[in-house]
Coordinates of C-alpha atoms and ligand atoms in Angstrom, one line a residue:
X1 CA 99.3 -72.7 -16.9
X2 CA 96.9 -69.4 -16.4
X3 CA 94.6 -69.2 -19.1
X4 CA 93.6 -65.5 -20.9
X5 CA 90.6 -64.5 -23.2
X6 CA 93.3 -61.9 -24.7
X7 CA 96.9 -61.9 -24.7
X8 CA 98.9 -58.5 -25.5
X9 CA 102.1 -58.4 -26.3
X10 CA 103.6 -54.6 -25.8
X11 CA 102.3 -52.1 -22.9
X12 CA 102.4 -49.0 -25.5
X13 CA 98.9 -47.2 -26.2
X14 CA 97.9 -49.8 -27.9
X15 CA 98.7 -52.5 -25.8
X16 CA 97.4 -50.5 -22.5
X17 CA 94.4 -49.4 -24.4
X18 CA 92.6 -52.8 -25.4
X19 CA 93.9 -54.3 -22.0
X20 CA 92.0 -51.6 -20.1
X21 CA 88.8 -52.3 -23.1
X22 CA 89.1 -56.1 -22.7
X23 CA 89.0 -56.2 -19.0
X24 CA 86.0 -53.6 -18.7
X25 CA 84.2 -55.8 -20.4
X26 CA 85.0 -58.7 -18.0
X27 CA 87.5 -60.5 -19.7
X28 CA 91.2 -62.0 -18.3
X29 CA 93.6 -60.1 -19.8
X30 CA 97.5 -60.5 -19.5
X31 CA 99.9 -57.9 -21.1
X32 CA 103.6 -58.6 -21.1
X33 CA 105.9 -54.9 -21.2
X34 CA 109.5 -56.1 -21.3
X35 CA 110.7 -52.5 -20.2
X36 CA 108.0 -49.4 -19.3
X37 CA 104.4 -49.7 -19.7
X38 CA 103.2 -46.7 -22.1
X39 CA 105.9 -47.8 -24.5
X40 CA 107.8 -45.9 -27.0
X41 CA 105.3 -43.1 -26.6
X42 CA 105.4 -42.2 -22.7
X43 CA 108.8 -43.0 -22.2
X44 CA 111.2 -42.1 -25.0
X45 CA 109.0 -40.4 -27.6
X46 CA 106.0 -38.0 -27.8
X47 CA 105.4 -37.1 -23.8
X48 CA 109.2 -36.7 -23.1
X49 CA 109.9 -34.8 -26.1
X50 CA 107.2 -32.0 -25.0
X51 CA 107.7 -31.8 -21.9
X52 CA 111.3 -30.8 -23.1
X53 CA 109.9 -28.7 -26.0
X54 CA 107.5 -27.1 -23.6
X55 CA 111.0 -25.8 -21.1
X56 CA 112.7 -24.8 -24.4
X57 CA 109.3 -22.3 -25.5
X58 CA 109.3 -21.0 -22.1
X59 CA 112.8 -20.1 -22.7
X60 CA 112.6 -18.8 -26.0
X61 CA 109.7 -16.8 -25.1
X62 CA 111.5 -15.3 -22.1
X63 CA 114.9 -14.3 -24.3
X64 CA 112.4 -13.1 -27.3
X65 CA 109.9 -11.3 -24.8
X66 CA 110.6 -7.8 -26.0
X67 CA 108.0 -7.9 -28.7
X68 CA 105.4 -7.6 -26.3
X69 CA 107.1 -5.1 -24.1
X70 CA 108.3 -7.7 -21.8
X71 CA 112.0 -7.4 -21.1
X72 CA 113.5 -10.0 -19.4
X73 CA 117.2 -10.3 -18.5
X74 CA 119.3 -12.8 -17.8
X75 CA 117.1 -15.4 -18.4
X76 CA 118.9 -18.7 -17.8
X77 CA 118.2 -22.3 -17.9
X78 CA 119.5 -25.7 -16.3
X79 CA 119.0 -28.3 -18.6
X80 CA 119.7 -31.1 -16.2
X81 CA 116.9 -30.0 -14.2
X82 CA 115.0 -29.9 -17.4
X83 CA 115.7 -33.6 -17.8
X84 CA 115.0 -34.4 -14.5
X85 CA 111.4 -32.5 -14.9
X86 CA 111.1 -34.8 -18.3
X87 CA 111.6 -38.2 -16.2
X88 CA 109.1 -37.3 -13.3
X89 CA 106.8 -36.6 -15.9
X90 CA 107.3 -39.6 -17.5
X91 CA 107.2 -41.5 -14.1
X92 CA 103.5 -40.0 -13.4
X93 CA 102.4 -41.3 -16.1
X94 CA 104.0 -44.5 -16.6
X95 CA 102.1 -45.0 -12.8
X96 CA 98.7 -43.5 -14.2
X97 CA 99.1 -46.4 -16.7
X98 CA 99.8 -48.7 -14.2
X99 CA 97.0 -48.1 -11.6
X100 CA 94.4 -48.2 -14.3
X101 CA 95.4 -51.3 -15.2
X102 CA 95.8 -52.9 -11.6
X103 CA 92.3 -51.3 -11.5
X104 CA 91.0 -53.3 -14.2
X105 CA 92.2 -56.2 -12.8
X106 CA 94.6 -57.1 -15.7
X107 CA 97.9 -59.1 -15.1
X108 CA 100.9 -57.4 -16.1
X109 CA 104.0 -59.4 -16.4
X110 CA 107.4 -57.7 -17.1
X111 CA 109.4 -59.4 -19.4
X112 CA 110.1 -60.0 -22.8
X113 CA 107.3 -62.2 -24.3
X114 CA 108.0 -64.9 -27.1
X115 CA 105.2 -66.8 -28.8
X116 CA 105.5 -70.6 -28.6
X117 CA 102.9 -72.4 -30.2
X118 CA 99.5 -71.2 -31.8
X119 CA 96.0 -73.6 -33.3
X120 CA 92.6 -71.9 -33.8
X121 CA 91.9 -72.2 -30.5
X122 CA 94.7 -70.9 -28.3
X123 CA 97.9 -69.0 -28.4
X124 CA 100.6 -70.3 -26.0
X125 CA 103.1 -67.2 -24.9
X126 CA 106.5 -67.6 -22.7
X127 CA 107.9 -65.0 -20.8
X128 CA 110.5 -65.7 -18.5
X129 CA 110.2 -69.4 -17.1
X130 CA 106.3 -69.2 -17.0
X131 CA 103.9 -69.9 -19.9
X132 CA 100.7 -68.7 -20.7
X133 CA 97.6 -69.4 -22.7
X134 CA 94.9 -67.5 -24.5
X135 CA 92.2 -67.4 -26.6
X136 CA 93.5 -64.2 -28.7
X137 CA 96.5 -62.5 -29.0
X138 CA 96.9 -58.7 -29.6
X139 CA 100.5 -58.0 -31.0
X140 CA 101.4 -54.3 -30.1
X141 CA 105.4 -55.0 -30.2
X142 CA 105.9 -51.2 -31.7
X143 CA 108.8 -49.8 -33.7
X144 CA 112.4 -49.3 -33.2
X145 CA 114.6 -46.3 -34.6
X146 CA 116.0 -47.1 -38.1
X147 CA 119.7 -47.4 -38.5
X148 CA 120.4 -46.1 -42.0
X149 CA 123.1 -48.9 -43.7
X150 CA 126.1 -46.0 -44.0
X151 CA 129.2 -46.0 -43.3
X152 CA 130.5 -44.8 -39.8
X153 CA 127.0 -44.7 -38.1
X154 CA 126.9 -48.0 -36.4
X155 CA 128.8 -48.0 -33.1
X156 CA 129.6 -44.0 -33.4
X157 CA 129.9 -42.7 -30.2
X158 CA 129.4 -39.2 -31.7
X159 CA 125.5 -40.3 -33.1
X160 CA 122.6 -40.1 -31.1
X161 CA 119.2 -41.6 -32.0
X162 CA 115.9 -40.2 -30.4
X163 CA 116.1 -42.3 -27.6
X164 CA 119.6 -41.5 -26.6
X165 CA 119.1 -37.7 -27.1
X166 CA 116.1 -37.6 -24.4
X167 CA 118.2 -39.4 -22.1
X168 CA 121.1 -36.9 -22.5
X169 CA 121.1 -34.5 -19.5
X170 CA 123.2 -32.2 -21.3
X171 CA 122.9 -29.9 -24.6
X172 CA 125.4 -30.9 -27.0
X173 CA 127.2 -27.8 -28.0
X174 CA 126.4 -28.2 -31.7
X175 CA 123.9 -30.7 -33.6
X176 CA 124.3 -32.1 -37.2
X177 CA 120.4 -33.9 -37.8
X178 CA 120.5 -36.3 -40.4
X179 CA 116.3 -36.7 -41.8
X180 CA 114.2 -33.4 -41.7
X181 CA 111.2 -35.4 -41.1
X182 CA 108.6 -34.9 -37.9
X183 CA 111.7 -36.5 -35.4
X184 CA 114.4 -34.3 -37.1
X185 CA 112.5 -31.2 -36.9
X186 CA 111.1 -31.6 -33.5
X187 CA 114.4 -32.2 -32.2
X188 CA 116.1 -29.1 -34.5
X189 CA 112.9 -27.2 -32.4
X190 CA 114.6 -28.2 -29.3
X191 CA 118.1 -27.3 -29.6
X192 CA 117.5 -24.5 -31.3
X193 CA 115.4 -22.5 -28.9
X194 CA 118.1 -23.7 -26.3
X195 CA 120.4 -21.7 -28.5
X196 CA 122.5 -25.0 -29.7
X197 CA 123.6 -24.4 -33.5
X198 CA 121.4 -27.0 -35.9
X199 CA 122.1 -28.4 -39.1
X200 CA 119.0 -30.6 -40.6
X201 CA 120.0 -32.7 -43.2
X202 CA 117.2 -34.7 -45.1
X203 CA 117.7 -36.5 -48.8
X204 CA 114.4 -35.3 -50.5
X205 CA 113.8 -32.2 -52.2
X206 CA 111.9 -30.6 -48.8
X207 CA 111.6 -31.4 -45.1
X208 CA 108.2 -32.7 -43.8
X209 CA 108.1 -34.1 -47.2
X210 CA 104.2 -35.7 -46.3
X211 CA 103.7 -32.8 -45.2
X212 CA 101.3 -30.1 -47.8
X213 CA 104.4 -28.4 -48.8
X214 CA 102.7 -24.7 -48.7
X215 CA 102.3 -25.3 -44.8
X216 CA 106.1 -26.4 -44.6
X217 CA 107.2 -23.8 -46.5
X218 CA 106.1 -21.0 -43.7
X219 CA 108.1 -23.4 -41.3
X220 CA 111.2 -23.4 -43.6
X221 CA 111.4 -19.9 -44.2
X222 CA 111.4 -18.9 -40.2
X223 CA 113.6 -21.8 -39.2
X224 CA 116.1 -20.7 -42.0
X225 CA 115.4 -16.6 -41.3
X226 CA 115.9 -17.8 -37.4
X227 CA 119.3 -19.5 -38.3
X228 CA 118.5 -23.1 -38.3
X229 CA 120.8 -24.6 -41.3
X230 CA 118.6 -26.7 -43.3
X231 CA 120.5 -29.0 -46.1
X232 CA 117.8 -30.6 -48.8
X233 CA 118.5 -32.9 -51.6
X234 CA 121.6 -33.5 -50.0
X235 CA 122.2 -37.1 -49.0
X236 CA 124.6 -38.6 -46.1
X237 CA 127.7 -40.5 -47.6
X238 CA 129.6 -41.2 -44.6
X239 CA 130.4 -40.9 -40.9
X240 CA 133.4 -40.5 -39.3
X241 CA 133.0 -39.7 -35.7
X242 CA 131.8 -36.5 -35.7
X243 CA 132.1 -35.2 -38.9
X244 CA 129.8 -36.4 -41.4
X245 CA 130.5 -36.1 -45.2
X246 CA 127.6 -35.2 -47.6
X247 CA 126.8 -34.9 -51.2
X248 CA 125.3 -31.2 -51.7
X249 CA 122.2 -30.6 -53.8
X250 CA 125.1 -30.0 -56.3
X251 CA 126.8 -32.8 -56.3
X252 CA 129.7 -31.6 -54.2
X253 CA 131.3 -33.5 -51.5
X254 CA 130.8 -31.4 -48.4
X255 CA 132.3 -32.4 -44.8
X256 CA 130.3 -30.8 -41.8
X257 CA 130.8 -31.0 -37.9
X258 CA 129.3 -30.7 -34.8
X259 CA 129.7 -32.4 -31.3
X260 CA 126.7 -34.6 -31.7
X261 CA 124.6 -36.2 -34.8
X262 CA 121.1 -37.1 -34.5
X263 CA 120.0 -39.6 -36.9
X264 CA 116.2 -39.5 -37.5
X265 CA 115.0 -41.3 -40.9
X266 CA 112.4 -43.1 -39.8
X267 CA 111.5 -46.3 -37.4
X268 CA 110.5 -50.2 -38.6
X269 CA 108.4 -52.5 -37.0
X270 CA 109.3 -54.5 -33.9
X271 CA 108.7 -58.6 -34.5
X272 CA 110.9 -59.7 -32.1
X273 CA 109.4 -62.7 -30.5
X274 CA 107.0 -63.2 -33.1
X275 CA 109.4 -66.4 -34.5
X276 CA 106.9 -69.2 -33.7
X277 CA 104.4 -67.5 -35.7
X278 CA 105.4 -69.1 -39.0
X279 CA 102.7 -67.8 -41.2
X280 CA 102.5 -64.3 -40.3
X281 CA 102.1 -62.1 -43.3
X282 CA 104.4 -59.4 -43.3
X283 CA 104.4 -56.4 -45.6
X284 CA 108.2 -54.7 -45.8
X285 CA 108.6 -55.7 -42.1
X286 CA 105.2 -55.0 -40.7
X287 CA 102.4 -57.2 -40.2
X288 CA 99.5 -57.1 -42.6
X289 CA 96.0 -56.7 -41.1
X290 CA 93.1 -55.5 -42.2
X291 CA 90.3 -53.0 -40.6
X292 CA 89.8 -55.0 -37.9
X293 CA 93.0 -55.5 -36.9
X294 CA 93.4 -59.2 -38.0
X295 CA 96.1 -60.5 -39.4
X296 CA 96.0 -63.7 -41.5
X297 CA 95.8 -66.1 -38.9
X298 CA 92.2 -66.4 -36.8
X299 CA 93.0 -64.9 -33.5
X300 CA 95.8 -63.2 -33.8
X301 CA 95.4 -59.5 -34.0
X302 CA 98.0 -56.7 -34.4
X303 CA 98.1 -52.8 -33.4
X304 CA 99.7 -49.8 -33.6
X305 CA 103.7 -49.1 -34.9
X306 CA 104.0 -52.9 -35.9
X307 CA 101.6 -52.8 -38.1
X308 CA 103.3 -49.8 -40.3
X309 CA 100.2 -48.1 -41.0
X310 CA 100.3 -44.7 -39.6
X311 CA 102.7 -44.2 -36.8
X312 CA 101.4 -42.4 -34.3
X313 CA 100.3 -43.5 -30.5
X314 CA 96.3 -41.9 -31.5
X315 CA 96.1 -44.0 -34.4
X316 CA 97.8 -47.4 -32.0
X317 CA 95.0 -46.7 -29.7
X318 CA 92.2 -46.6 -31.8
X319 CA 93.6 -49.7 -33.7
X320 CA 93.3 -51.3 -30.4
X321 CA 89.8 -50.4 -29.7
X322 CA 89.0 -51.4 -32.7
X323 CA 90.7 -55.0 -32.7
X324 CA 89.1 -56.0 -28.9
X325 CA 86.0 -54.4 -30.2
X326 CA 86.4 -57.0 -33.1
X327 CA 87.5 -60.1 -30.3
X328 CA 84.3 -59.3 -28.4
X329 CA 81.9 -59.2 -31.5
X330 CA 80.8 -55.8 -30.3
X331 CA 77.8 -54.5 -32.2
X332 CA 77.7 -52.2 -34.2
X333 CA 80.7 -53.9 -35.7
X334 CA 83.7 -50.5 -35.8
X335 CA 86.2 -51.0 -38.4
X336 CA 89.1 -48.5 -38.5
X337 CA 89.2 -45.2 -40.6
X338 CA 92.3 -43.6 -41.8
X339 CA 90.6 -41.0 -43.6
X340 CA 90.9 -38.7 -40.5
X341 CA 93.3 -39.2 -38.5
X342 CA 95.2 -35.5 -37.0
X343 CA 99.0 -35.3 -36.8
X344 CA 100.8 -32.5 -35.0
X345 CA 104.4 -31.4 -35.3
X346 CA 105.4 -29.9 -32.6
X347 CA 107.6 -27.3 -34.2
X348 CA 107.3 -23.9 -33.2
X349 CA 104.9 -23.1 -34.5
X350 CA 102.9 -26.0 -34.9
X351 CA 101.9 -28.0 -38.0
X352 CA 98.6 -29.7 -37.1
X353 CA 96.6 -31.7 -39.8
X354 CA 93.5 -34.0 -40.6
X355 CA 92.6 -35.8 -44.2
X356 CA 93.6 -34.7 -47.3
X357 CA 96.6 -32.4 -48.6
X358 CA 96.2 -31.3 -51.9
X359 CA 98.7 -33.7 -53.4
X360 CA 96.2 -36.0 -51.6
X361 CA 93.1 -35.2 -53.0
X362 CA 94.9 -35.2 -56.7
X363 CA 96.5 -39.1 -56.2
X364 CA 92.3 -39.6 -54.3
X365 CA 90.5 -38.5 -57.4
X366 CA 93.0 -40.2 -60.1
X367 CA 93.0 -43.5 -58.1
X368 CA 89.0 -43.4 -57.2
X369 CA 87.0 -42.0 -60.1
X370 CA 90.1 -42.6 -62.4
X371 CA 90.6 -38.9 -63.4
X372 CA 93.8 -37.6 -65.7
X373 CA 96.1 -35.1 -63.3
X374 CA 94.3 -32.2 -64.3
X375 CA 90.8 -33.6 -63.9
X376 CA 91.1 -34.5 -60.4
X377 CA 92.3 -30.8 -59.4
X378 CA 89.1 -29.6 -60.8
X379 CA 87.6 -32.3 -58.3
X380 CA 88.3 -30.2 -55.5
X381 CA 88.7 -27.0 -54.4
X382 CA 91.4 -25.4 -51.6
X383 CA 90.5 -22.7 -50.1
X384 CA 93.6 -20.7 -47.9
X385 CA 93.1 -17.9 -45.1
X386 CA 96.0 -16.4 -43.0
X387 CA 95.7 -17.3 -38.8
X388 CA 96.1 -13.4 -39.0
X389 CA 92.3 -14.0 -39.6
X390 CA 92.3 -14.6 -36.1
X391 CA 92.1 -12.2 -33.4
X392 CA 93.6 -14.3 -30.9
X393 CA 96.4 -15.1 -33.3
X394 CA 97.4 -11.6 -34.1
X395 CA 97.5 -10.6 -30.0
X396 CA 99.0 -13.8 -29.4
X397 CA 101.7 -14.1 -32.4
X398 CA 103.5 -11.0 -32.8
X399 CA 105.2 -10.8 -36.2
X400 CA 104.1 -14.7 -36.5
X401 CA 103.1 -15.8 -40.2
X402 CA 100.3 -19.0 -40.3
X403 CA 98.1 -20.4 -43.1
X404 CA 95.0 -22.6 -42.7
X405 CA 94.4 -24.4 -45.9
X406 CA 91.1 -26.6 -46.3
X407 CA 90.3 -28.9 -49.2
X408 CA 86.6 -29.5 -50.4
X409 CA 84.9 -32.0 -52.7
X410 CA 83.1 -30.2 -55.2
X411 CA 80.7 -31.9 -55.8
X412 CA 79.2 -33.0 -52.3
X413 CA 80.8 -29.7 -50.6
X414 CA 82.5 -31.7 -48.3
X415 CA 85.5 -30.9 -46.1
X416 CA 88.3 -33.7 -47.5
X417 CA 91.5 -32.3 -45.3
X418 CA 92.6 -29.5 -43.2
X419 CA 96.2 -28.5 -42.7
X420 CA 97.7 -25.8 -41.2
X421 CA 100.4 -23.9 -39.3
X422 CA 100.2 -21.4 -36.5
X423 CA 99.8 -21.8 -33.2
X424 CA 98.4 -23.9 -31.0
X425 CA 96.9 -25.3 -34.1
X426 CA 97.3 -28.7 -32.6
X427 CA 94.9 -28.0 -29.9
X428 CA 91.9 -27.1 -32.3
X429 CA 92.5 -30.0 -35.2
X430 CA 90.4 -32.3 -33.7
X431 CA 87.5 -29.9 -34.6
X432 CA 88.4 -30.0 -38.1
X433 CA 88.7 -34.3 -37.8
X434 CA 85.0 -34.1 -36.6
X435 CA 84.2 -32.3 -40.2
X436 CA 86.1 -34.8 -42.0
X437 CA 85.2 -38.1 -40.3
X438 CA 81.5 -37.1 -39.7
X439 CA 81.3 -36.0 -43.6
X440 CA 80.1 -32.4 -42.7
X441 CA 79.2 -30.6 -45.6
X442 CA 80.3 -26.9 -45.7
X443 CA 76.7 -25.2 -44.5
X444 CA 76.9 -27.8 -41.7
X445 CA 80.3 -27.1 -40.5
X446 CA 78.8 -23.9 -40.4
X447 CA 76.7 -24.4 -37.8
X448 CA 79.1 -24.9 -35.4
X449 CA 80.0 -22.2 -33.2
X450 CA 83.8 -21.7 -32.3
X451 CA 84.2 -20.0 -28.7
X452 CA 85.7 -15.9 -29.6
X453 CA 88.4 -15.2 -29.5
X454 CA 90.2 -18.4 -30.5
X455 CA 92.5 -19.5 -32.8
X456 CA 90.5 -22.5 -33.5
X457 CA 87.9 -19.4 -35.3
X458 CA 90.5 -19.9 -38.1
X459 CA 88.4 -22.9 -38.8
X460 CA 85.3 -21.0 -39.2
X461 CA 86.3 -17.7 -41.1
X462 CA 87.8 -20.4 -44.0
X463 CA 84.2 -21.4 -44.5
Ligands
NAD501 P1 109.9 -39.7 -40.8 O1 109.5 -40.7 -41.8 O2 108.9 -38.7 -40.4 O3 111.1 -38.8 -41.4 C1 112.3 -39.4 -41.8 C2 113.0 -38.4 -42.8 O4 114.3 -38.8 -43.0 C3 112.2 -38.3 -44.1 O5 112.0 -36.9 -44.4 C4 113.2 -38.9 -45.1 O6 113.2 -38.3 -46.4 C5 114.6 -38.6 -44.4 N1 115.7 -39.5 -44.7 C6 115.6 -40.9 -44.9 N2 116.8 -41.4 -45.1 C7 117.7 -40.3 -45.1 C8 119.1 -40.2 -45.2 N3 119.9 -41.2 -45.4 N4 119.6 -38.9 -45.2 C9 118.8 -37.8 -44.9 N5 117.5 -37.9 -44.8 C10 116.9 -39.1 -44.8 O7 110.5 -40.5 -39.6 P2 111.0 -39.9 -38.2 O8 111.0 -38.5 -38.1 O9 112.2 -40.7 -37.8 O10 109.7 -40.4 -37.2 C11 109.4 -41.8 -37.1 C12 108.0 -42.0 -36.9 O11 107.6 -41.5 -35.6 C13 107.1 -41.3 -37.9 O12 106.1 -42.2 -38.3 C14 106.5 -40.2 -37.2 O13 105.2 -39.8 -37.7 C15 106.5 -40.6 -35.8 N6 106.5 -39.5 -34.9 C16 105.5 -38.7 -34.7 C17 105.5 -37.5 -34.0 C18 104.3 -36.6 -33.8 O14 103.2 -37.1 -34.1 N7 104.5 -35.4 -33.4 C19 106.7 -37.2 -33.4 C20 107.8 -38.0 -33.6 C21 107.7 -39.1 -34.3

């Protein structure tokens, strides 16, 4: 039986990130992938959905040119081609992944993993008819898409998930989506701009619902002006093929239709394998660990999805960094921070945000320094500017609304959260996670210089 220092279940960013960490540092390191390296992220999640979303702008932009005296006719589009430009895409980089880690010296084995055995000392791992041991192991077994329990969606032919709607290589000719969050409206992005009629159907009062809901409501109010049906407070009673019966906001019993429905309420953890492991502690599904990465049992570690912190392939990697950082006793010891970490929705145009929202900073100061409601909004202040601050913006955005919207701590005058829509917001957030991580106080965010004219200047007129 080979022996390993580290282990890694999963070849997503996490799993390809602390391989490529642990075996820099001269360790042997074996990561089992049962399908693609880059996992849910390079293969059927964030990189194929932009490349798709970036062939549906170009579209858009050619068919809604006119604005900037551009007239282009006949503007046409072949989405199988499209699809086949998403795979090679995904190919290149599923190979980048691989030749970094054949670089590094790391043994990949395709197959699905299963944990056997486990003592203090070593974790024994099958995978196929071989066995292996190690030291540590890293769990980075992801998330699958959540199947809602209602009736009629299991074994619909008519309901796609994400995974099945990147595969398609052909637009349906109409789209019911059932959960307006960051999956549903990315998607209702897609088919939209491809001219395929959307409905968005999501159970809470708003879409984006973590969203800071005065960013969402510039989205909702295009996407609705634009003709993109979006249903709220209305909740999914039943399938049956294609139609799907709803309650309304009202209370009424409503039957829609289109040719497909994508279901997007969420993803759970994947523990598959994980059997053996007796006594794991799992939260609601997903494996508890603290800011190192450690679960309850000594060396066993966990990253990214599975661990159903924050779901995104930034934070998975970073989780990963941190936990072989953690393995290899790395000085100065790096514990993980959630306190800034950017999302993007990559609607169009983009949400991009770091920190705090206001709702945030309200639950922050109640929980912290144990303030009434009203109290903690005098904690902080929010400051809004319109991107039409922005030179760039206004030449780039005709007719385009955007907000920025920055929280500060009173007292310190630090910046707590940014959030904001407009694009290419999501290009220029990471300036704003620097202010938040690094603690920047307002006169030394100041300092900074933003290159003119950019967008990202938003960032600097708000101070
Ligand atoms: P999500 O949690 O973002 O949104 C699910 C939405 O479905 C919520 O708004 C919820 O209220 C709604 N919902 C739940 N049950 C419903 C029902 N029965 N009927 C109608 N609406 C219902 O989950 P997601 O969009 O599926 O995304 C999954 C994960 O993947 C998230 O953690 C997300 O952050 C991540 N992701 C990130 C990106 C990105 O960073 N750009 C892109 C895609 C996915």
């Amino acid at each position: 039986m080979n022996h390993y220092f580290l282990a890694i279940i999963g070849g997503g960013p996490a799993g390809y990130t602390a391989a490529e960490k642990a075996s820099k540092a001269g360790k042997d390191v074996v990561v089992f992938e049962q399908t693609s390296l880059g996992g849910t992220c390079l293969n059927v999640g964030c990189i194929p959905t932009k490349t798709l979303l970036y062939s549906a702008k170009q579209y858009f932009n050619a068919v809604n040119a006119t604005k900037y005296g551009v007239t282009a006719e006949n503007v046409t589009f072949d989405y199988a081609k499209i699809a086949q430009r998403k795979t090679k895409v995904v190919r290149k980089l599923v190979a980048g992944i691989k030749a970094k880690l054949n670089n590094e010296h790391c043994t990949v084995v395709n197959g699905a993993a299963s944990v056997v055995s486990r003592t203090d000392e070593k974790v024994i791992i099958a995978c196929g008819e071989e066995q292996y041991e190690a030291e540590n192991l890293l769990i980075c077994t992801g998330s699958n898409n959540f199947v809602p329990p209602i009736p009629g969606i299991k074994d619909n032919e008519a309901v796609w998930d994400s995974t099945s709607a990147l595969a398609a290589t052909a637009l349906p000719a109409s789209m019911i989506i059932v959960g307006g969050g960051v999956i549903g409206m990315e998607f209702a992005t897609l088919y939209h701009e491809f001219g395929v009629p959307v409905t968005v159907v999501e159970a809470m009062p708003t879409i984006l619902p973590n969203l800071d809901q005065e960013v969402v409501a510039v989205l909702r109010e295009k996407y609705q002006k634009s003709g993109i049906n979006i249903l709220t407070s209305t909740k999914v009673m039943s399938l049956d093929g294609n139609k799907v019966t709803v309650q309304s906001a009202e209370g009424e019993a409503v039957v829609l239709e289109a040719e497909r429905v994508l279901v997007s309420v969420g993803r759970r953890a994947n523990v598959q394998g994980l059997e053996a492991l007796t006594d794991l502690a799992y939260n609601r599904g997903a494996i508890i660990v603290d800011d190192f990465m450690k679960t309850n049992l000594n060396n066993v570690y966990a990253a990214g999805d599975v661990t159903g912190k924050i779901m995104l392939a930034h934070v998975a990697s970073r989780q990963a960094e941190v936990a072989v950082g953690c393995m290899l006793q790395e000085m100065p010891v790096q514990r993980i921070a959630y306190n800034a970490i950017p999302s993007v929705v990559y609607t169009n145009p983009e949400i991009a945000s770091v920190g705090m929202s206001e709702k945030d900073a309200v639950a922050h100061y109640m929980e912290t320094e144990n303030k009434s409601q009203e109290e903690a909004t005098e904690c902080f202040e929010v400051r809004r500017m319109p991107m039409t601050f922005s030179g760039r913006f206004v030449a780039e955005n005709e007719g385009e609304m955007g907000l920025c919207k920055m929280i500060i701590d009173r007292q310190h005058q630090t910046v707590l959260g940014v959030s904001m829509i407009g694009n290419p917001c999501s290009e220029f957030v990471a300036a704003a996670s620097f202010a938040v991580r690094m603690g920047y106080t307002l006169p030394e965010f100041r300092q900074v210089v933003f290159p003119h004219p950019t967008v990202s200047e938003i960032l600097k007129e708000i101070l």
